[in-house]
Amino acid sequence: MESLNDLKDYIKSRCNSTKFLNLSEVPSNCRSEACMLGVDEAGRGPVLGPMVYGVAYCPINRTDILKDLGCADSKALTEEKRDEILVKMLKEEDCIKNVGWAAEVISPNYISNSMYRRAKHSLNEVSMTSAIDLIKKVIELGANIKEVYVDTVGPPEKYQAKLSDIFPGIKITVAKKADSIYPIVSAASIVAKVTRDHALKVWQFHEGLDLDYTQFGSGYPGDPLTKKFIREKIDPVFGYPLLVRFSWSTAELMLQEKAVSCTFEEIDEPSNKKSPRCKPINSFFAPKIENGTTRKRKKHKFFEERYLTIGNAFE
Amino acid sequence: MSIQVDNNLKDTDNKEVFEQRVHYIPCKIEEDASANVEKYFETYVTQNGDKDLTATFRGHPLDGIKLPLPEGYRGVLLTEAKRPLNEDMERKFQVAGGFKEIIYWNWDKKPSKNDNVVRAMDWVDIAEAIHGD
């Protein structure tokens, strides 16, 4: 991969309803020398498009390259600047030899499906799994990772303990705003952000909608284009195309209001159910039979269990 | 009330008419209308292994299998142009298509012999034993 067009073509070639990896080769210097690795994510909050996890890694004594690239707080960088840095990472000799990267693109459908499982899988679990898998993958490919820096939105302690358990022998640092403190996390953040931006740019609607990113916007619920998209592009039965995260309350509420109502099987929450220990007193009296109604013969269990009833489709 | 069913498709060369794809979705959809099943749903049906299918509906993960109708049975789809106002009048239906299998979907659970719809097919054999010649 040498350019942003290559990145676009690659994303386009992959299925946009699951998740997939995109990774650089492990640079020669990252095999021989002790490396630090940064982890960050892009697109956690938006109601549209994938969430992308990114990692970047380089030899511990070569962080000067990151500073020369301009890796600083990625939120303070403009989109153009981020694109420029990624292109340098892909092209420049010094980077190719020293800076490796990997990204996982987690589709909106993958996110909705996880959050709407019978046993709900939270976004945090999806995130953590992705981060861990990326680190594992890079190590498996031969990168000599000794230090890991992770940006987190939640409380760092638990996350840090978990990662230390999984990666013994690696120094783990989990911190809020790691993106602006550690250049390697900032590099990871750039990989993630640029990948997400381009995933939106090449989004293909298999539902047949003739639209592109200039019409659905950034995906953040505050973006007027995104708002309009969420309000208008509703299919009465299916709801939304798979660009949308169905499990976001913005989408949920809009579908409740504007689409056909769909009810899935309810899952019992055992906690707040009172089990009636004793029968109500009136159950000991003969059942009251309403005037004129004859008692219905009870259906055999066989039929009940199979949802079989005597019906007349022509009624 | 008597019922008359006409089959204008009897001589059709288009075999697909009687091999429509029917999806059983594990969800109550409060609508009776046509839906863009092909673009919004079937696009994302994927097969894993021999017969396990996966799909997604309103963000929910679905697991499915193809459920052939019992031997000797066919699914038929009928339409009625206009329902007569008088209950005693003869009603006329047109064959609009048919199907030979149901694609049965469960929400995040592999279909098995324990599913009600799968078990409902048991009745066919039992009915034959009780009421058959």
Short mmCIF file of C-alpha atoms in Angstrom, two decimals:
data_model
loop_
_atom_site.label_atom_id
_atom_site.label_comp_id
_atom_site.label_asym_id
_atom_site.label_seq_id
_atom_site.Cartn_x
_atom_site.Cartn_y
_atom_site.Cartn_z
CA MET A 1 0.00 0.00 0.00
CA GLU A 2 1.58 3.25 -1.12
CA SER A 3 -1.12 5.87 -1.35
CA LEU A 4 -4.51 6.89 -0.06
CA ASN A 5 -6.00 5.56 -3.28
CA ASP A 6 -4.56 2.15 -2.49
CA LEU A 7 -6.17 2.45 0.93
CA LYS A 8 -9.51 3.30 -0.65
CA ASP A 9 -9.30 0.44 -3.11
CA TYR A 10 -8.46 -1.98 -0.36
CA ILE A 11 -11.36 -0.90 1.85
CA LYS A 12 -13.68 -1.05 -1.13
CA SER A 13 -12.65 -4.61 -1.87
CA ARG A 14 -13.57 -5.78 1.59
CA CYS A 15 -17.00 -6.70 2.93
CA ASN A 16 -18.60 -3.76 4.73
CA SER A 17 -20.93 -5.75 6.95
CA THR A 18 -18.29 -7.55 9.07
CA LYS A 19 -14.80 -6.56 10.19
CA PHE A 20 -11.41 -6.78 8.57
CA LEU A 21 -7.74 -6.01 9.07
CA ASN A 22 -5.43 -3.84 7.07
CA LEU A 23 -1.77 -4.00 8.03
CA SER A 24 1.70 -3.06 6.94
CA GLU A 25 4.50 -5.53 6.74
CA VAL A 26 6.60 -5.67 9.89
CA PRO A 27 9.54 -3.31 9.24
CA SER A 28 12.93 -5.02 9.44
CA ASN A 29 14.08 -2.83 12.34
CA CYS A 30 10.96 -3.73 14.33
CA ARG A 31 11.94 -7.38 14.29
CA SER A 32 15.44 -6.85 15.56
CA GLU A 33 14.97 -3.99 18.00
CA ALA A 34 12.76 -3.54 21.04
CA CYS A 35 9.65 -1.64 20.01
CA MET A 36 6.92 0.45 21.54
CA LEU A 37 3.38 0.17 20.27
CA GLY A 38 0.49 2.63 20.51
CA VAL A 39 -3.24 1.82 20.33
CA ASP A 40 -6.05 4.23 19.58
CA GLU A 41 -9.51 4.21 18.06
CA ALA A 42 -11.53 6.40 15.73
CA GLY A 43 -15.27 6.64 15.30
CA ARG A 44 -16.48 5.32 18.61
CA GLY A 45 -19.34 7.77 19.01
CA PRO A 46 -20.85 8.34 15.57
CA VAL A 47 -24.12 6.72 14.53
CA LEU A 48 -22.81 6.11 11.00
CA GLY A 49 -19.90 4.14 9.66
CA PRO A 50 -17.31 1.78 11.10
CA MET A 51 -15.27 2.10 14.25
CA VAL A 52 -11.59 1.68 13.48
CA TYR A 53 -8.88 0.48 15.84
CA GLY A 54 -5.35 1.36 14.91
CA VAL A 55 -1.90 0.44 16.17
CA ALA A 56 1.47 1.88 15.26
CA TYR A 57 4.86 0.65 16.44
CA CYS A 58 8.52 1.55 16.07
CA PRO A 59 11.85 0.91 17.80
CA ILE A 60 11.93 2.56 21.23
CA ASN A 61 15.02 4.57 20.32
CA ARG A 62 13.57 5.87 17.07
CA THR A 63 10.69 7.99 18.33
CA ASP A 64 12.41 10.95 16.67
CA ILE A 65 10.87 9.74 13.39
CA LEU A 66 7.38 10.17 14.85
CA LYS A 67 8.15 13.69 15.97
CA ASP A 68 9.54 14.54 12.53
CA LEU A 69 6.37 13.19 10.99
CA GLY A 70 4.38 15.59 13.12
CA CYS A 71 2.58 12.98 15.21
CA ALA A 72 0.97 14.98 17.95
CA ASP A 73 -2.55 15.12 19.33
CA SER A 74 -4.44 13.90 16.27
CA LYS A 75 -7.55 15.85 17.16
CA ALA A 76 -5.51 19.03 16.86
CA LEU A 77 -4.43 18.05 13.35
CA THR A 78 -6.50 18.87 10.30
CA GLU A 79 -7.78 16.11 8.06
CA GLU A 80 -5.29 17.12 5.35
CA LYS A 81 -2.42 17.00 7.80
CA ARG A 82 -3.43 13.53 9.00
CA ASP A 83 -3.67 12.26 5.42
CA GLU A 84 -0.25 13.72 4.70
CA ILE A 85 1.31 11.97 7.69
CA LEU A 86 -0.17 8.62 6.76
CA VAL A 87 1.10 8.95 3.19
CA LYS A 88 4.57 9.63 4.57
CA MET A 89 4.30 6.55 6.75
CA LEU A 90 3.46 4.54 3.65
CA LYS A 91 6.12 6.02 1.40
CA GLU A 92 9.18 7.39 3.15
CA GLU A 93 12.17 5.13 3.35
CA ASP A 94 12.88 5.86 6.99
CA CYS A 95 9.26 5.11 7.96
CA ILE A 96 9.00 1.90 5.98
CA LYS A 97 12.08 0.60 7.77
CA ASN A 98 11.02 1.68 11.24
CA VAL A 99 7.30 2.31 11.60
CA GLY A 100 4.78 -0.51 11.31
CA TRP A 101 1.01 -0.11 11.58
CA ALA A 102 -2.23 -2.07 11.53
CA ALA A 103 -5.91 -1.20 11.57
CA GLU A 104 -9.08 -3.12 12.17
CA VAL A 105 -12.24 -1.80 10.52
CA ILE A 106 -15.27 -2.84 12.56
CA SER A 107 -18.40 -2.34 10.50
CA PRO A 108 -21.51 -0.66 11.89
CA ASN A 109 -23.34 -3.94 11.35
CA TYR A 110 -20.77 -5.81 13.42
CA ILE A 111 -21.30 -3.27 16.19
CA SER A 112 -25.12 -3.46 16.07
CA ASN A 113 -25.04 -7.25 15.91
CA SER A 114 -22.76 -7.40 18.96
CA MET A 115 -24.87 -5.03 20.99
CA TYR A 116 -28.10 -6.78 19.96
CA ARG A 117 -27.01 -10.29 20.78
CA ARG A 118 -29.03 -12.36 23.23
CA ALA A 119 -26.22 -11.90 25.71
CA LYS A 120 -25.40 -8.28 24.99
CA HIS A 121 -21.86 -7.48 24.04
CA SER A 122 -21.04 -3.90 24.94
CA LEU A 123 -19.07 -1.51 22.77
CA ASN A 124 -16.32 -1.64 25.39
CA GLU A 125 -15.98 -5.39 24.96
CA VAL A 126 -15.88 -5.05 21.18
CA SER A 127 -13.21 -2.36 21.55
CA MET A 128 -11.07 -4.29 23.96
CA THR A 129 -11.19 -7.43 21.85
CA SER A 130 -10.13 -5.46 18.81
CA ALA A 131 -7.20 -3.80 20.60
CA ILE A 132 -6.00 -7.11 22.03
CA ASP A 133 -6.32 -8.91 18.70
CA LEU A 134 -4.33 -6.22 16.92
CA ILE A 135 -1.48 -6.40 19.42
CA LYS A 136 -1.48 -10.20 19.24
CA LYS A 137 -1.45 -10.11 15.44
CA VAL A 138 1.52 -7.75 15.25
CA ILE A 139 3.49 -9.85 17.76
CA GLU A 140 2.60 -13.02 15.89
CA LEU A 141 3.94 -11.48 12.69
CA GLY A 142 7.30 -11.01 14.37
CA ALA A 143 7.39 -7.49 15.78
CA ASN A 144 9.44 -7.29 18.94
CA ILE A 145 7.00 -5.37 21.15
CA LYS A 146 8.22 -4.41 24.62
CA GLU A 147 6.03 -1.46 25.54
CA VAL A 148 2.37 -0.79 24.82
CA TYR A 149 0.56 2.54 25.19
CA VAL A 150 -3.22 2.64 25.04
CA ASP A 151 -5.63 5.53 24.90
CA THR A 152 -8.81 4.99 26.84
CA VAL A 153 -12.02 6.82 27.55
CA GLY A 154 -13.00 4.72 30.54
CA PRO A 155 -11.15 4.10 33.80
CA PRO A 156 -7.60 2.95 32.93
CA GLU A 157 -6.84 0.67 35.92
CA LYS A 158 -9.00 -2.31 35.01
CA TYR A 159 -8.01 -2.18 31.37
CA GLN A 160 -4.34 -1.99 32.29
CA ALA A 161 -4.64 -5.02 34.60
CA LYS A 162 -6.37 -7.01 31.89
CA LEU A 163 -3.75 -6.21 29.26
CA SER A 164 -0.90 -6.98 31.67
CA ASP A 165 -2.48 -10.39 32.25
CA ILE A 166 -2.68 -11.13 28.55
CA PHE A 167 0.74 -9.78 27.65
CA PRO A 168 3.13 -10.69 30.45
CA GLY A 169 6.59 -9.29 29.88
CA ILE A 170 5.32 -6.21 28.09
CA LYS A 171 5.17 -2.90 29.85
CA ILE A 172 1.59 -1.66 29.54
CA THR A 173 0.51 1.95 29.97
CA VAL A 174 -3.17 2.82 29.73
CA ALA A 175 -3.98 6.49 30.01
CA LYS A 176 -6.66 9.01 29.23
CA LYS A 177 -5.67 11.34 26.40
CA ALA A 178 -2.64 9.14 25.65
CA ASP A 179 -3.10 10.41 22.12
CA SER A 180 -1.76 13.83 23.07
CA ILE A 181 0.98 12.54 25.41
CA TYR A 182 2.67 9.73 23.49
CA PRO A 183 3.63 10.26 19.83
CA ILE A 184 3.28 6.52 19.15
CA VAL A 185 -0.38 6.64 20.26
CA SER A 186 -0.83 9.71 18.15
CA ALA A 187 0.55 7.78 15.15
CA ALA A 188 -1.92 4.96 15.92
CA SER A 189 -4.68 7.50 16.14
CA ILE A 190 -3.77 8.88 12.72
CA VAL A 191 -3.86 5.37 11.22
CA ALA A 192 -7.30 4.81 12.74
CA LYS A 193 -8.73 8.20 11.83
CA VAL A 194 -7.52 8.27 8.23
CA THR A 195 -8.79 4.71 7.75
CA ARG A 196 -12.22 5.64 9.10
CA ASP A 197 -12.44 8.80 6.97
CA HIS A 198 -11.64 6.80 3.86
CA ALA A 199 -14.00 3.98 4.78
CA LEU A 200 -16.79 6.56 4.79
CA LYS A 201 -15.61 8.03 1.49
CA VAL A 202 -15.79 4.71 -0.32
CA TRP A 203 -18.90 3.39 1.44
CA GLN A 204 -21.01 1.31 -0.91
CA PHE A 205 -24.72 0.99 -0.28
CA HIS A 206 -25.68 -2.53 -1.32
CA GLU A 207 -29.24 -1.45 -0.58
CA GLY A 208 -29.18 0.56 -3.78
CA LEU A 209 -29.14 4.05 -2.27
CA ASP A 210 -27.54 6.53 -4.59
CA LEU A 211 -25.67 8.58 -2.02
CA ASP A 212 -22.15 9.29 -0.85
CA TYR A 213 -20.37 10.83 2.11
CA THR A 214 -21.03 14.36 0.92
CA GLN A 215 -24.69 13.63 1.63
CA PHE A 216 -24.53 11.72 4.91
CA GLY A 217 -21.77 13.72 6.57
CA SER A 218 -19.36 12.76 9.31
CA GLY A 219 -21.67 10.38 11.11
CA TYR A 220 -21.70 12.38 14.34
CA PRO A 221 -25.25 12.92 15.57
CA GLY A 222 -24.61 16.69 15.71
CA ASP A 223 -23.76 16.95 12.01
CA PRO A 224 -26.77 18.40 10.15
CA LEU A 225 -26.18 16.13 7.14
CA THR A 226 -26.09 13.07 9.36
CA LYS A 227 -29.23 14.23 11.15
CA LYS A 228 -31.02 14.62 7.86
CA PHE A 229 -29.86 11.19 6.71
CA ILE A 230 -31.08 9.53 9.90
CA ARG A 231 -34.40 11.29 9.65
CA GLU A 232 -35.05 10.61 5.98
CA LYS A 233 -33.37 7.47 4.74
CA ILE A 234 -35.69 5.06 6.48
CA ASP A 235 -37.04 1.88 4.97
CA PRO A 236 -40.34 1.12 6.72
CA VAL A 237 -39.51 -2.56 7.20
CA PHE A 238 -35.74 -2.85 7.28
CA GLY A 239 -35.07 0.46 8.95
CA TYR A 240 -31.71 1.61 7.67
CA PRO A 241 -28.98 0.57 5.29
CA LEU A 242 -26.06 -1.08 7.09
CA LEU A 243 -24.10 2.16 7.25
CA VAL A 244 -26.13 2.92 10.37
CA ARG A 245 -25.52 1.56 13.87
CA PHE A 246 -29.01 0.34 14.75
CA SER A 247 -28.06 0.01 18.40
CA TRP A 248 -27.44 3.78 18.81
CA SER A 249 -30.28 5.51 20.59
CA THR A 250 -30.44 8.19 17.86
CA ALA A 251 -31.30 5.47 15.35
CA GLU A 252 -33.46 3.47 17.74
CA LEU A 253 -35.66 6.43 18.62
CA MET A 254 -36.04 7.51 15.02
CA LEU A 255 -37.11 4.01 13.95
CA GLN A 256 -39.57 3.82 16.81
CA GLU A 257 -41.16 6.94 15.50
CA LYS A 258 -40.94 6.48 11.75
CA ALA A 259 -40.62 2.83 10.85
CA VAL A 260 -42.90 -0.14 11.24
CA SER A 261 -42.85 -1.58 14.72
CA CYS A 262 -40.81 -4.79 15.07
CA THR A 263 -40.83 -6.83 18.24
CA PHE A 264 -38.25 -9.47 18.93
CA GLU A 265 -38.60 -12.19 21.51
CA GLU A 266 -38.21 -10.76 24.98
CA ILE A 267 -35.45 -12.06 27.12
CA ASP A 268 -36.42 -12.55 30.75
CA GLU A 269 -34.38 -10.63 33.21
CA PRO A 270 -34.51 -12.99 36.14
CA SER A 271 -33.52 -10.34 38.69
CA ASN A 272 -36.73 -8.34 38.94
CA LYS A 273 -39.21 -11.14 38.70
CA LYS A 274 -41.12 -12.10 41.80
CA SER A 275 -41.89 -15.77 41.97
CA PRO A 276 -45.32 -16.20 43.47
CA ARG A 277 -44.78 -18.60 46.36
CA CYS A 278 -48.40 -19.01 47.32
CA LYS A 279 -51.50 -19.19 45.20
CA PRO A 280 -54.02 -16.38 45.39
CA ILE A 281 -56.95 -17.37 47.57
CA ASN A 282 -59.55 -17.25 44.84
CA SER A 283 -57.76 -19.98 42.92
CA PHE A 284 -59.28 -22.45 45.39
CA PHE A 285 -62.82 -21.63 44.31
CA ALA A 286 -64.49 -22.98 41.26
CA PRO A 287 -63.65 -20.89 38.20
CA LYS A 288 -66.30 -18.46 37.20
CA ILE A 289 -67.89 -19.21 33.86
CA GLU A 290 -69.18 -16.20 32.04
CA ASN A 291 -72.77 -16.30 30.85
CA GLY A 292 -73.16 -17.88 27.46
CA THR A 293 -69.57 -18.89 26.93
CA THR A 294 -68.86 -22.55 26.77
CA ARG A 295 -65.59 -23.75 28.14
CA LYS A 296 -62.99 -24.27 25.46
CA ARG A 297 -61.30 -27.58 25.25
CA LYS A 298 -57.65 -27.15 25.99
CA LYS A 299 -55.32 -27.82 23.13
CA HIS A 300 -52.94 -30.69 23.52
CA LYS A 301 -49.40 -29.75 24.43
CA PHE A 302 -48.16 -31.26 21.20
CA PHE A 303 -49.90 -28.54 19.22
CA GLU A 304 -49.16 -25.78 21.62
CA GLU A 305 -45.44 -26.46 21.55
CA ARG A 306 -45.42 -26.34 17.79
CA TYR A 307 -47.50 -23.22 17.40
CA LEU A 308 -50.14 -25.27 15.60
CA THR A 309 -53.71 -24.03 15.67
CA ILE A 310 -56.77 -24.77 13.62
CA GLY A 311 -57.15 -21.74 11.50
CA ASN A 312 -58.85 -20.54 8.39
CA ALA A 313 -56.58 -18.51 6.18
CA PHE A 314 -59.58 -17.25 4.24
CA GLU A 315 -61.35 -15.66 7.13
CA MET B 1 -68.98 -19.76 1.69
CA SER B 2 -67.30 -21.51 -1.17
CA ILE B 3 -63.86 -20.92 -2.46
CA GLN B 4 -62.55 -21.10 -5.95
CA VAL B 5 -58.86 -21.12 -6.75
CA ASP B 6 -57.68 -20.40 -10.27
CA ASN B 7 -54.21 -21.16 -11.42
CA ASN B 8 -53.28 -19.05 -14.40
CA LEU B 9 -49.66 -19.93 -13.83
CA LYS B 10 -50.24 -23.62 -14.55
CA ASP B 11 -48.59 -23.48 -17.94
CA THR B 12 -45.93 -20.94 -17.16
CA ASP B 13 -42.39 -21.65 -18.25
CA ASN B 14 -41.06 -19.54 -15.44
CA LYS B 15 -40.13 -22.12 -12.83
CA GLU B 16 -39.02 -19.44 -10.38
CA VAL B 17 -42.61 -18.42 -9.77
CA PHE B 18 -43.06 -21.64 -7.81
CA GLU B 19 -39.67 -21.44 -6.15
CA GLN B 20 -40.03 -18.15 -4.34
CA ARG B 21 -37.77 -17.50 -1.39
CA VAL B 22 -39.68 -17.32 1.86
CA HIS B 23 -37.99 -16.01 4.99
CA TYR B 24 -39.31 -16.72 8.44
CA ILE B 25 -38.08 -13.80 10.57
CA PRO B 26 -38.04 -14.24 14.39
CA CYS B 27 -39.75 -10.95 15.02
CA LYS B 28 -43.25 -9.54 14.87
CA ILE B 29 -43.34 -7.02 12.04
CA GLU B 30 -46.46 -4.88 12.22
CA GLU B 31 -46.89 -4.39 8.51
CA ASP B 32 -48.53 -6.14 5.62
CA ALA B 33 -46.97 -4.76 2.49
CA SER B 34 -44.25 -5.40 0.01
CA ALA B 35 -40.68 -5.03 1.24
CA ASN B 36 -37.36 -4.67 -0.50
CA VAL B 37 -36.14 -8.06 0.73
CA GLU B 38 -33.62 -8.56 -2.04
CA LYS B 39 -31.64 -5.37 -1.51
CA TYR B 40 -31.99 -4.85 2.22
CA PHE B 41 -31.91 -8.43 3.45
CA GLU B 42 -30.71 -11.02 0.97
CA THR B 43 -27.64 -8.99 0.05
CA TYR B 44 -26.28 -9.73 3.49
CA VAL B 45 -27.20 -13.39 3.78
CA THR B 46 -24.00 -15.39 3.98
CA GLN B 47 -23.42 -19.09 4.10
CA ASN B 48 -20.89 -20.59 6.48
CA GLY B 49 -20.01 -24.20 5.96
CA ASP B 50 -22.56 -26.60 4.52
CA LYS B 51 -25.84 -25.09 5.46
CA ASP B 52 -25.49 -22.55 8.24
CA LEU B 53 -26.69 -19.15 7.17
CA THR B 54 -26.27 -15.78 8.84
CA ALA B 55 -28.02 -12.50 8.20
CA THR B 56 -29.03 -9.33 9.96
CA PHE B 57 -32.38 -7.67 10.56
CA ARG B 58 -32.70 -4.27 12.21
CA GLY B 59 -29.23 -4.70 13.66
CA HIS B 60 -30.02 -8.11 15.15
CA PRO B 61 -27.81 -11.07 14.23
CA LEU B 62 -29.75 -13.96 12.70
CA ASP B 63 -28.82 -17.62 12.27
CA GLY B 64 -30.72 -19.60 9.69
CA ILE B 65 -31.19 -22.80 7.75
CA LYS B 66 -33.15 -23.86 4.71
CA LEU B 67 -36.16 -25.85 5.79
CA PRO B 68 -37.57 -27.93 2.93
CA LEU B 69 -41.30 -28.54 3.06
CA PRO B 70 -42.21 -32.15 3.88
CA GLU B 71 -42.22 -34.62 1.04
CA GLY B 72 -45.34 -34.26 -1.05
CA TYR B 73 -46.14 -30.73 0.17
CA ARG B 74 -45.84 -27.41 -1.58
CA GLY B 75 -46.30 -23.87 -0.47
CA VAL B 76 -48.78 -21.83 -2.47
CA LEU B 77 -49.33 -18.11 -2.45
CA LEU B 78 -52.84 -16.91 -3.24
CA THR B 79 -54.18 -13.46 -3.90
CA GLU B 80 -57.71 -12.21 -3.91
CA ALA B 81 -58.56 -9.29 -6.12
CA LYS B 82 -61.59 -8.23 -4.18
CA ARG B 83 -63.29 -9.72 -1.20
CA PRO B 84 -67.05 -9.97 -1.79
CA LEU B 85 -69.15 -7.92 0.60
CA ASN B 86 -71.66 -10.68 1.06
CA GLU B 87 -70.33 -13.48 3.24
CA ASP B 88 -72.25 -16.12 1.31
CA MET B 89 -70.79 -15.26 -2.06
CA GLU B 90 -68.17 -17.40 -3.69
CA ARG B 91 -64.68 -16.12 -3.18
CA LYS B 92 -62.11 -16.23 -5.96
CA PHE B 93 -58.39 -16.63 -5.48
CA GLN B 94 -55.56 -16.55 -7.94
CA VAL B 95 -52.35 -18.54 -7.58
CA ALA B 96 -49.62 -15.93 -7.44
CA GLY B 97 -46.66 -18.19 -6.78
CA GLY B 98 -45.31 -20.94 -4.61
CA PHE B 99 -42.37 -22.18 -2.62
CA LYS B 100 -40.70 -25.45 -1.78
CA GLU B 101 -38.69 -24.45 1.24
CA ILE B 102 -38.72 -21.90 4.03
CA ILE B 103 -35.58 -20.09 5.06
CA TYR B 104 -35.97 -20.25 8.78
CA TRP B 105 -34.20 -17.64 10.94
CA ASN B 106 -33.54 -17.50 14.65
CA TRP B 107 -32.27 -14.52 16.56
CA ASP B 108 -28.65 -15.26 17.56
CA LYS B 109 -29.31 -18.98 18.01
CA LYS B 110 -28.62 -21.78 15.59
CA PRO B 111 -31.86 -23.37 14.39
CA SER B 112 -32.30 -26.85 15.80
CA LYS B 113 -34.79 -29.64 16.18
CA ASN B 114 -36.07 -27.84 19.28
CA ASP B 115 -37.47 -24.87 17.38
CA ASN B 116 -41.23 -24.79 17.23
CA VAL B 117 -41.50 -24.25 13.52
CA VAL B 118 -39.08 -27.08 12.81
CA ARG B 119 -41.05 -29.35 15.13
CA ALA B 120 -44.37 -28.26 13.64
CA MET B 121 -43.45 -30.30 10.57
CA ASP B 122 -43.76 -33.43 12.76
CA TRP B 123 -47.50 -33.02 12.50
CA VAL B 124 -47.40 -33.96 8.85
CA ASP B 125 -46.27 -37.53 9.61
CA ILE B 126 -48.60 -37.87 12.55
CA ALA B 127 -51.56 -36.55 10.58
CA GLU B 128 -50.79 -39.09 7.88
CA ALA B 129 -50.75 -41.89 10.47
CA ILE B 130 -54.04 -40.78 12.00
CA HIS B 131 -56.00 -39.61 9.00
CA GLY B 132 -54.26 -41.27 6.07
CA ASP B 133 -55.77 -44.17 4.16
#
